[in-house]
XYZ file of C-alpha atoms in Angstrom:
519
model
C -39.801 -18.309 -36.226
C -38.410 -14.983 -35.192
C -38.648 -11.714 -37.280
C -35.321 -9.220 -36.927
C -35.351 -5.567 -37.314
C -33.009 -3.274 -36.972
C -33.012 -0.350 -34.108
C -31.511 3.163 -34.502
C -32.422 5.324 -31.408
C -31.084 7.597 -29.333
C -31.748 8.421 -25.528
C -32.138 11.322 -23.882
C -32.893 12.896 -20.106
C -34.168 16.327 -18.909
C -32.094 18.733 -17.719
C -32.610 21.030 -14.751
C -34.326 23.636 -17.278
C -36.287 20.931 -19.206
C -40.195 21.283 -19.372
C -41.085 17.970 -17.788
C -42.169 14.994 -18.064
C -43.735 14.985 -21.754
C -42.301 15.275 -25.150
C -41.736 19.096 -26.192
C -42.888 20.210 -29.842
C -41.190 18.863 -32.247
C -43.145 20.373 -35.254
C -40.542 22.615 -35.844
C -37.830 20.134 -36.998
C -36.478 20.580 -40.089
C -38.030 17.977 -42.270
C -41.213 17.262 -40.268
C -44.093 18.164 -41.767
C -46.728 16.955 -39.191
C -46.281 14.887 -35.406
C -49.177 12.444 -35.184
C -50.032 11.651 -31.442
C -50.453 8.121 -30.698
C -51.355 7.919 -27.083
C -49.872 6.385 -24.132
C -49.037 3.290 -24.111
C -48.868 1.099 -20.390
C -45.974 -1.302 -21.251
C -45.000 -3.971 -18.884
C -41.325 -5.836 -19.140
C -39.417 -8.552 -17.120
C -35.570 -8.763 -18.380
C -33.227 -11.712 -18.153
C -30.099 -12.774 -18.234
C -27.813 -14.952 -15.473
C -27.092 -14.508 -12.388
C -23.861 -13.233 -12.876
C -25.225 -10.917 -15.763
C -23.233 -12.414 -18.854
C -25.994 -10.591 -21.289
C -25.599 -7.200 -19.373
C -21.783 -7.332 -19.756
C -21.619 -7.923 -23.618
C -24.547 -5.216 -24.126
C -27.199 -7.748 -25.013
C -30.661 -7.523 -24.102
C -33.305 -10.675 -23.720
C -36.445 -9.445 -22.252
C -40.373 -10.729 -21.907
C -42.943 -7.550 -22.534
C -46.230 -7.337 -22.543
C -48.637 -3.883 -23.821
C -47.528 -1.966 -26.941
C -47.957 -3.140 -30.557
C -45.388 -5.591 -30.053
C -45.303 -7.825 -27.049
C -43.721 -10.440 -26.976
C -40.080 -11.735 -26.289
C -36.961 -9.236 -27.388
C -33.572 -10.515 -27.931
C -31.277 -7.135 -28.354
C -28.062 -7.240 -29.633
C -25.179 -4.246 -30.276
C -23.832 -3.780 -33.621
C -22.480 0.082 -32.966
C -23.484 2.875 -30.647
C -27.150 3.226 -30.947
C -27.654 0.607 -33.894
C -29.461 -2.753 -32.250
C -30.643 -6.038 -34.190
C -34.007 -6.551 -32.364
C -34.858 -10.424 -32.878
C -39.129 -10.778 -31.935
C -40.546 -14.085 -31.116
C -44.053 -14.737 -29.692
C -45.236 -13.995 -26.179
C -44.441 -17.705 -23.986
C -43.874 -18.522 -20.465
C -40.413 -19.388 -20.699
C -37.595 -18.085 -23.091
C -38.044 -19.083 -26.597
C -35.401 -21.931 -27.765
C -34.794 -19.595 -30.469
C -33.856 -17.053 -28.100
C -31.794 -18.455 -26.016
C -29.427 -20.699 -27.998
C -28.496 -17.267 -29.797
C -27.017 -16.399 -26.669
C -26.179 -19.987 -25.508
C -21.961 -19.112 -26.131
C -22.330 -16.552 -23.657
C -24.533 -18.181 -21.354
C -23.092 -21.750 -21.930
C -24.403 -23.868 -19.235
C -25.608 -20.987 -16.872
C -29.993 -20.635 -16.144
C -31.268 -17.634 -17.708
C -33.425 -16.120 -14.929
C -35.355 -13.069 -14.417
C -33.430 -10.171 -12.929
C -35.502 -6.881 -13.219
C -39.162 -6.034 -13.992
C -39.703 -2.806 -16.019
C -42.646 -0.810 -15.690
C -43.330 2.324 -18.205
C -45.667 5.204 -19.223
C -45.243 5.897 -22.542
C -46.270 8.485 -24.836
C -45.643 8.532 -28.263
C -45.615 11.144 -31.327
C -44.644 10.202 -34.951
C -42.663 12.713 -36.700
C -43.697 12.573 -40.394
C -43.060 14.166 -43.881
C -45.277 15.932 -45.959
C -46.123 12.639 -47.654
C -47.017 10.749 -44.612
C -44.003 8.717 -44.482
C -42.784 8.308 -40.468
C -39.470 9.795 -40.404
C -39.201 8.842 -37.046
C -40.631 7.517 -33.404
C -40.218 9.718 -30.307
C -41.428 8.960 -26.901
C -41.355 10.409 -23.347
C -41.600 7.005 -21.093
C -42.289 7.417 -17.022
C -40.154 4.115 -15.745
C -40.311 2.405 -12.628
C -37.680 -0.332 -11.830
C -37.851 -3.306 -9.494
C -35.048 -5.174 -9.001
C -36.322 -9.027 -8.838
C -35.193 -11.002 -5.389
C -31.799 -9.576 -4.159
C -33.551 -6.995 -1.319
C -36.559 -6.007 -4.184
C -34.342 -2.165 -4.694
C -36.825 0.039 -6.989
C -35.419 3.006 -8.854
C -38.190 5.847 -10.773
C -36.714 7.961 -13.537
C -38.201 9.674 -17.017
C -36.471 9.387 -20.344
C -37.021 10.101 -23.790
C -36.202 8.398 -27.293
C -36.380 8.683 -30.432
C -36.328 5.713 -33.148
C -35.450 6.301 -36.626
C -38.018 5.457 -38.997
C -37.407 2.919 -41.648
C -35.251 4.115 -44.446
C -34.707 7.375 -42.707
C -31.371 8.913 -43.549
C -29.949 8.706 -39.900
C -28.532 12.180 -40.408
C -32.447 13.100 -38.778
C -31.353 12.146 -35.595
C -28.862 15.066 -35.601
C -31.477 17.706 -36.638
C -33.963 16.229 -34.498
C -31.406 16.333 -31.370
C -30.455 19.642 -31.844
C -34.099 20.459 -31.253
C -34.208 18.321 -27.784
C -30.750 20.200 -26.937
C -33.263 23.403 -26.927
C -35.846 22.001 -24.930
C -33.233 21.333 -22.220
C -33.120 17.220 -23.052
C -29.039 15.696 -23.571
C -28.202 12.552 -23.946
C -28.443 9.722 -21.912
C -25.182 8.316 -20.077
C -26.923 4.974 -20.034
C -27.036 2.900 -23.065
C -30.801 1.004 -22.207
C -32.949 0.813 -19.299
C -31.772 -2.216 -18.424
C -28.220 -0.821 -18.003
C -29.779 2.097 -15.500
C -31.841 -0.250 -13.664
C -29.123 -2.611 -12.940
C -27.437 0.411 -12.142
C -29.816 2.148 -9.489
C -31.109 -1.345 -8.280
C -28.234 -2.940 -7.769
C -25.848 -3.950 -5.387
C -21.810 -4.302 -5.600
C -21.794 -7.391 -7.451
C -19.494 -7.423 -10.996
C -21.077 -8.704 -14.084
C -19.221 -11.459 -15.524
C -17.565 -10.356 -18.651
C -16.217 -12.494 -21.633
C -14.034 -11.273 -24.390
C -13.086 -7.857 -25.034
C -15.211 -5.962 -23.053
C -13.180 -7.284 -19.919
C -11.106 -4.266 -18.332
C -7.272 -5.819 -17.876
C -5.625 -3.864 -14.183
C -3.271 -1.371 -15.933
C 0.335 -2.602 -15.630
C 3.347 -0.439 -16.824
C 6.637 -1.032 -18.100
C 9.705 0.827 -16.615
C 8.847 4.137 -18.585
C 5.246 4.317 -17.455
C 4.110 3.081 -21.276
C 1.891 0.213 -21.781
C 3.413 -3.512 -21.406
C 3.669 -5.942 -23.723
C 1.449 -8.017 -21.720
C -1.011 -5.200 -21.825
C -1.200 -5.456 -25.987
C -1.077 -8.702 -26.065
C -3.771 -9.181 -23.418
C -5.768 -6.462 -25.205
C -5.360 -8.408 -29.044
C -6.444 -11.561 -27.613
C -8.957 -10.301 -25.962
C -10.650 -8.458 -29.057
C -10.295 -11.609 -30.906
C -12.504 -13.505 -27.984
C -14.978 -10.987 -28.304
C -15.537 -11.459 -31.885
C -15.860 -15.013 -31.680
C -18.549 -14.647 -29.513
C -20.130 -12.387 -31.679
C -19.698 -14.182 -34.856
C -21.206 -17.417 -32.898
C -24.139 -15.318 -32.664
C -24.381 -14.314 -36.153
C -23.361 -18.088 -37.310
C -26.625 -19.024 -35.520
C -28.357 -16.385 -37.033
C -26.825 -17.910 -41.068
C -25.193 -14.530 -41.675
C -23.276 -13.941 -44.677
C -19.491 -14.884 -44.487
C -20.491 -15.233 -40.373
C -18.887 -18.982 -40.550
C -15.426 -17.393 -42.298
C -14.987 -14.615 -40.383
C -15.797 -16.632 -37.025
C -13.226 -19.074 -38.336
C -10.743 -16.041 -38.774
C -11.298 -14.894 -35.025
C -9.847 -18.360 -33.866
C -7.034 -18.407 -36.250
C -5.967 -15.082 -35.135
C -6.011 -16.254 -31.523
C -4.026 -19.035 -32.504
C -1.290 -17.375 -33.882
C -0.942 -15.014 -31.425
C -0.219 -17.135 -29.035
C 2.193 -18.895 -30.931
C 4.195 -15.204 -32.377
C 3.720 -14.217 -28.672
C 4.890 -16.801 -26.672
C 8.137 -14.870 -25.134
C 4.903 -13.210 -23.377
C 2.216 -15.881 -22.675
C 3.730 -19.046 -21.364
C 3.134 -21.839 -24.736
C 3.261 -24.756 -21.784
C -0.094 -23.340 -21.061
C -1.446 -21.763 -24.415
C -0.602 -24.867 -27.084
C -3.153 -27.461 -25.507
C -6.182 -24.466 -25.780
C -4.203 -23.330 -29.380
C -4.466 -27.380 -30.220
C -8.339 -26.516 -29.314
C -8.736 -23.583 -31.757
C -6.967 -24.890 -34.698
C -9.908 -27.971 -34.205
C -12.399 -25.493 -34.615
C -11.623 -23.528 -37.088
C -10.699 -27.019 -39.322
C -14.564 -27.875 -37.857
C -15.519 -24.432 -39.442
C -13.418 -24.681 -42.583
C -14.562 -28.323 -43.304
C -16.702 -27.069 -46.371
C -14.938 -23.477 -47.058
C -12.739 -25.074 -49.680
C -15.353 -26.155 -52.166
C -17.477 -22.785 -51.409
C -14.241 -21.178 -52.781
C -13.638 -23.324 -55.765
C -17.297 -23.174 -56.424
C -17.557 -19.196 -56.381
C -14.505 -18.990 -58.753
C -15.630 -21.635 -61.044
C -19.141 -20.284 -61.754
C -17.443 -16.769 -61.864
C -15.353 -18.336 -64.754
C -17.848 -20.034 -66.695
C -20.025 -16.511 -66.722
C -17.059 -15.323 -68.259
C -16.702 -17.352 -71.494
C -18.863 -17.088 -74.417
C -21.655 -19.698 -74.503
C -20.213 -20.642 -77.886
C -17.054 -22.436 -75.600
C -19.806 -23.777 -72.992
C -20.003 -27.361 -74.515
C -22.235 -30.228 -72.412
C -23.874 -30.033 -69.279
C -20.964 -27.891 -67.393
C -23.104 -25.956 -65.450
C -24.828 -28.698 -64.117
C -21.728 -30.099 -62.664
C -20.846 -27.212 -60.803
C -24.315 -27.154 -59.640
C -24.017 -30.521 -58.276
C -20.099 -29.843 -56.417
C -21.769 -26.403 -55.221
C -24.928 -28.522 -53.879
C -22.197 -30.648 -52.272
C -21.223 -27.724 -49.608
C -24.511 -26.644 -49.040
C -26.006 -30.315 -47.962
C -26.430 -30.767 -44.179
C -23.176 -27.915 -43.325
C -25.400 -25.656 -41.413
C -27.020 -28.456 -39.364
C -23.334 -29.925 -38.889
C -22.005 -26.814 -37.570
C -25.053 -25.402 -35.678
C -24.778 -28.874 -33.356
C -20.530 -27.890 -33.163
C -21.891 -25.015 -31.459
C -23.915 -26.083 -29.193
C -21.052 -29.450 -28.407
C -19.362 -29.787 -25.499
C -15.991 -29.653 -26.618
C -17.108 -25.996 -28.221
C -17.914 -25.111 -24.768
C -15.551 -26.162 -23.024
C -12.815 -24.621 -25.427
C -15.220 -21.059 -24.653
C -14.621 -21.754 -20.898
C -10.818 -22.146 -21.310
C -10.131 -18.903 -23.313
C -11.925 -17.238 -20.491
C -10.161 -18.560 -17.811
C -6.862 -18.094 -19.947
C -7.623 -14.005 -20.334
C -8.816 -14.058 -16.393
C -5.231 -15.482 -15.398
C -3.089 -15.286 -18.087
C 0.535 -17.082 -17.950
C 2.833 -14.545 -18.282
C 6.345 -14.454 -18.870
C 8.910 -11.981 -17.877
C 9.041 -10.734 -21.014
C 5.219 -9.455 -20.420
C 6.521 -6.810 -18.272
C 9.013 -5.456 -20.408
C 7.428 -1.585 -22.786
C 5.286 -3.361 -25.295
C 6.783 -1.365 -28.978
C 9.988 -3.829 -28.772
C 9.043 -6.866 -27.379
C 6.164 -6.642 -30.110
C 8.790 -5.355 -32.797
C 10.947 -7.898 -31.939
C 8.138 -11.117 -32.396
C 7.038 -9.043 -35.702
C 10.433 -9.129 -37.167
C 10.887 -13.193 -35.940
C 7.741 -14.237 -37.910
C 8.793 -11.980 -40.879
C 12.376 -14.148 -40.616
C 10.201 -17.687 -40.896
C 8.421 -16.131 -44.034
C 11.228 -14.344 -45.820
C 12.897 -18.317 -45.315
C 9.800 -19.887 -46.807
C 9.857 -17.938 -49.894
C 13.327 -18.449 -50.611
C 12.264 -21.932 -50.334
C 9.481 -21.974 -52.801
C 11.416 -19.451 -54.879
C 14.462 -22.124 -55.221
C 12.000 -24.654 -56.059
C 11.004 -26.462 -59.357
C 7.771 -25.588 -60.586
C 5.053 -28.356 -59.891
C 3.338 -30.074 -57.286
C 6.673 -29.247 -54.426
C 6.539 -25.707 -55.338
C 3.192 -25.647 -54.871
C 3.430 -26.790 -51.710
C 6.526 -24.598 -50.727
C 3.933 -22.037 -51.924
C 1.301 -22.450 -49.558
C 3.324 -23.213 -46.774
C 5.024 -19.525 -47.239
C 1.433 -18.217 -47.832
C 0.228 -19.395 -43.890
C 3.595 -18.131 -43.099
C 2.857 -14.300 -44.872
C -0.862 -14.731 -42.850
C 0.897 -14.938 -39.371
C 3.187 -12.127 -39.907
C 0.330 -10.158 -40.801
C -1.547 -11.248 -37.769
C 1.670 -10.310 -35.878
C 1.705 -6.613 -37.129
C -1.898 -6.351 -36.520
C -1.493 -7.307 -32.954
C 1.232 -4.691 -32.576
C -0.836 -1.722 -34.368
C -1.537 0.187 -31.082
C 2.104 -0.296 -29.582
C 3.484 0.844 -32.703
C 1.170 2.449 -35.290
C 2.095 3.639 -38.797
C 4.719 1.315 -39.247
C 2.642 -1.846 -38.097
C 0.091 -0.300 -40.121
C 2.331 -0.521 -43.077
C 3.803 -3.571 -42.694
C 0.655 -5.377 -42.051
C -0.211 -4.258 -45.671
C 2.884 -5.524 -46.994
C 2.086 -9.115 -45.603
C -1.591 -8.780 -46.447
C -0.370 -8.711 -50.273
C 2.243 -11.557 -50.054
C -0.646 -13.709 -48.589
C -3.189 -13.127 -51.099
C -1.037 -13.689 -53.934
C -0.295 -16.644 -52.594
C -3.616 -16.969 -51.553
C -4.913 -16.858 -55.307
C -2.035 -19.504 -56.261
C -3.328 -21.670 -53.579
C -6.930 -21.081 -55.176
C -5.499 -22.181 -58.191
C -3.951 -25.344 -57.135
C -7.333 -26.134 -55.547
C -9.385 -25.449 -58.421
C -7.404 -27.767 -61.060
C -7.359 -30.021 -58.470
C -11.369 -30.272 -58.806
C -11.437 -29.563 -62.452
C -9.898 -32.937 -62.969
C -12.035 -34.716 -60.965
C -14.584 -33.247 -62.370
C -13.636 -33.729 -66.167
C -13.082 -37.543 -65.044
C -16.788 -37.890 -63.792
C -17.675 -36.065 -67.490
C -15.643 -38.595 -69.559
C -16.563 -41.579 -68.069
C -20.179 -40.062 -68.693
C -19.595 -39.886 -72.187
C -19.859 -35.990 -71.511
C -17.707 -33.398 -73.570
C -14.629 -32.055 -71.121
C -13.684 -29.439 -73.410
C -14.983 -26.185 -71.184
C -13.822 -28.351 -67.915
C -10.181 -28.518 -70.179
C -10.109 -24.812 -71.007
C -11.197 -23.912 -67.590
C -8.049 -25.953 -66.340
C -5.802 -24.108 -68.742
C -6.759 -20.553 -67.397
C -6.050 -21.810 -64.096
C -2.917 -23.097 -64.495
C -2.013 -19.748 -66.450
C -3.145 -17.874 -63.354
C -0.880 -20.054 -60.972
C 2.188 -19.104 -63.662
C 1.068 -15.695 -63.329
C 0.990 -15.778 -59.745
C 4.797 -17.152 -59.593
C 6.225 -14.835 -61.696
C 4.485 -12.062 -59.645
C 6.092 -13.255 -56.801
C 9.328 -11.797 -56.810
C 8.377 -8.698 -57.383
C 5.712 -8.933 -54.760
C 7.882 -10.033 -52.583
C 10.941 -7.736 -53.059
C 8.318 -4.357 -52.475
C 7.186 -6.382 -49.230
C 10.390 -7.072 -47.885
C 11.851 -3.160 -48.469
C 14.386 -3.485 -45.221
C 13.108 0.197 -44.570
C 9.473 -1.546 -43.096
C 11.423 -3.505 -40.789
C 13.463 -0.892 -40.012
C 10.584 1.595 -39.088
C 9.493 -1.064 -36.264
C 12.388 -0.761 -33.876
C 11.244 1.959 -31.228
């Protein structure tokens, strides 16, 4: 098994007027109330990644290292600037399975080979309290860089670190910074070894990049502004990103990881179908058919975690004088339902074919996208103007359900105006940068309509597995009562919800937010 901790550091190099090669006192930091010396370490490191560097480009780090207190393999990946999860596994001769099927979205079906070999001299002080307690880890390390086949370029360089202690408050690294500022140290402009030695070793090759992180050539409209293809382009590409980074955490079992990944795809989705004046739908509805698969693949079991959360969030609400027969043991049973065999089901989606393949299409999409002629028009109205079209389709779908008798059509009607209130909001979210506040604002507008509808929906849901549930109970010769009052709040919360609606809606649909959106 691998162990995961995380990393805060920070990276420094000496300036022209720095003392050398070795840490400089750091006694005097505020807080410290001794530095323990622990030695020099000789540490010894090969890194990998493909051939065309798809770890390098997203930031990640997979690397084999031998000397220190903990050798052994090192999967790195970014969660903010200077924040790393550090995933361990045991010292092997190839990469661990572990390892790599983390990183298996971004490698796909590429080898993961050694690239550079990483040679350092470190020294190392502890900075500690006066109780003992390591505030933090700082180190001077004397690197030498080989570059692995490709010409064998080596690069020498010294840099410094220092690694917040466990439950340090990371406000140290400030105090402790403006003490290396002193000694003539400032930051470093590269974010890991790995990214210098690629750097100074390399040649003129491009890393391949996937998702966001993928510079789009600037294109401008006829006032010099951004184009709409630029925002869209930009959106989409943000949303690739995070599915590749919520794959990661998926395989990882991180909270809410499967949801969220599953939101990533259905944002995608709907921008390409709010944005097809600017990406050619010929070309984006077979790879859209591909995403709504997935996230349906994704969502298989997020109904019944939903009902189940709000059902056992009920029953701790009533007094256990209304708790009559074995109710709790029901839910146990529907909630056990979810959990059986989902993660094993969706781990081998992710490592499919047709997963991979879909992964390989939205990269090929964003490397040659199928623009339209409205692409090269200034982004703030052709944006505005796909906005205001979804917000037409839900203001329709609301009159709809509005008009409607209440019962099983209006329900319906309901949640077909509530996935119509989630792409508008998509659709202002995708036009934030070209057109800020009022995106902003209108994007909160939608966000309510959909989860009031969203909690209707919940409702409709919910009875619908109360009954079932309460049929299973009677035919057990089990009392239904709590299952019965349960199904009575619900339904009061589903009137609630409609007669919310209107007002909801007629704060949401203020014609000054649409009219803030024209340019």
């Amino acid at each position: 098994m691998a162990d995961t901790l995380r990393e805060i550091e920070r990276k420094y190099e000496a300036g022209p007027h720095a003392g050398g090669a070795t840490l400089p006192d750091l006694s005097r930091v505020a807080g410290v109330a001794a530095v323990s010396g622990e030695g020099t370490h000789k540490l010894d490191a090969v890194y990998y990644d493909t051939a065309d560097r798809r770890l390098a480009a997203a930031g990640i780090t997979l690397r084999r290292r031998t000397g220190g207190s903990d050798e052994g393999w090192h999967l790195k990946l970014p969660v903010a600037p200077g924040v790393r999860d550090e995933i361990r596994a045991p010292l092997s001769p190839d990469v661990p399975r572990a390892l790599a099927a983390l990183v298996r979205a971004r490698v796909r079906h590429a080898e993961l080979v050694p690239l550079v070999r990483i040679r350092s001299r470190r020294e190392i002080s502890r900075l500690l309290d006066a109780r003992g307690t390591v505030l933090a880890e700082a180190s001077a390390d004397r690197v030498r860089a080989d570059r692995l086949g490709d010409g064998g370029r080596s690069a020498r360089w010294t840099e410094f670190e220092v690694e917040l202690g466990t439950g340090t408050d990371p406000a140290f690294l400030d105090t402790v910074e403006k003490r290396l500022r002193k000694e003539g140290l400032h930051p470093s402009d590269a974010p890991s070894k790995l990214a210098r030695a690629l750097e100074e070793t390399g040649g003129k090759e491009e890393p391949k990049q996937t998702g966001a992180k993928r510079q789009e050539p600037e294109r401008k409209g006829k006032r010099g502004a951004a184009t709409a293809g630029d925002h869209v382009l930009a959106y989409l590409r943000r949303q690739a990103d995070a599915l590749l980074t919520y794959d990661t955490a998926v395989r990882r079992d991180a909270e809410d990881s499967v949801h969220q990944m599953r939101v990533a795809t259905r944002r995608l989705r709907s921008a390409f179908r709010t944005y097809g004046g600017v990406l050619d739908r010929k070309v984006t509805d077979s790879l859209g058919a591909e995403l709504k698969w997935l996230a349906e693949e994704l969502g298989a079991d997020r109904d019944r975690e939903v009902v189940a959360a709000r059902l056992q969030a009920c029953l701790a609400g009533l007094p256990v004088t209304l708790v009559l027969g074995p109710v709790r043991a029901r839910l146990r049973i529907y909630a056990a339902g979810r959990a059986r065999g989902t993660r094993k089901r969706v781990l081998a989606l992710l490592d499919g074919e047709r997963y991979l393949a879909l992964l390989d299409a939205l990269d090929a999409l964003l490397a040659d996208p199928p623009l339209r002629r409205a692409a090269a028009r200034p982004g703030p109205e052709v944006l505005a103007g796909a906005v205001l079209h979804d917000y037409e389709r839900l203001a329709g779908r609301v009159e709809t359900a509005l008009g409607t008798e209440p019962g099983p059509l209006r329900d319906t009607a309901l949640h077909e105006a509530r996935k119509a209130a989630k792409r508008a909001r998509y659709a202002a979210e995708a036009a934030v940068p070209a057109l800020g506040k009022p995106a902003k604002r209108f994007r909160s507008r939608m966000k309510e309509v959909q989860e009031l509808l969203g909690d209707h929906q919940d409702t409709v849901m919910t009875r619908t597995v109360l009954r079932a549930l309460a049929i299973r109970a009677h035919a057990a010769g089990e009392s239904t009562f709590t299952l019965g009052l349960l199904y009575g709040r619900e339904e009061r919360q589903a009137a609630q919800d409609e007669r919310d609606l209107p007002d909801v809606w007629a704060k949401a649909s203020r014609k000054r937010y649409r009219a803030d959106l024209h340019p």
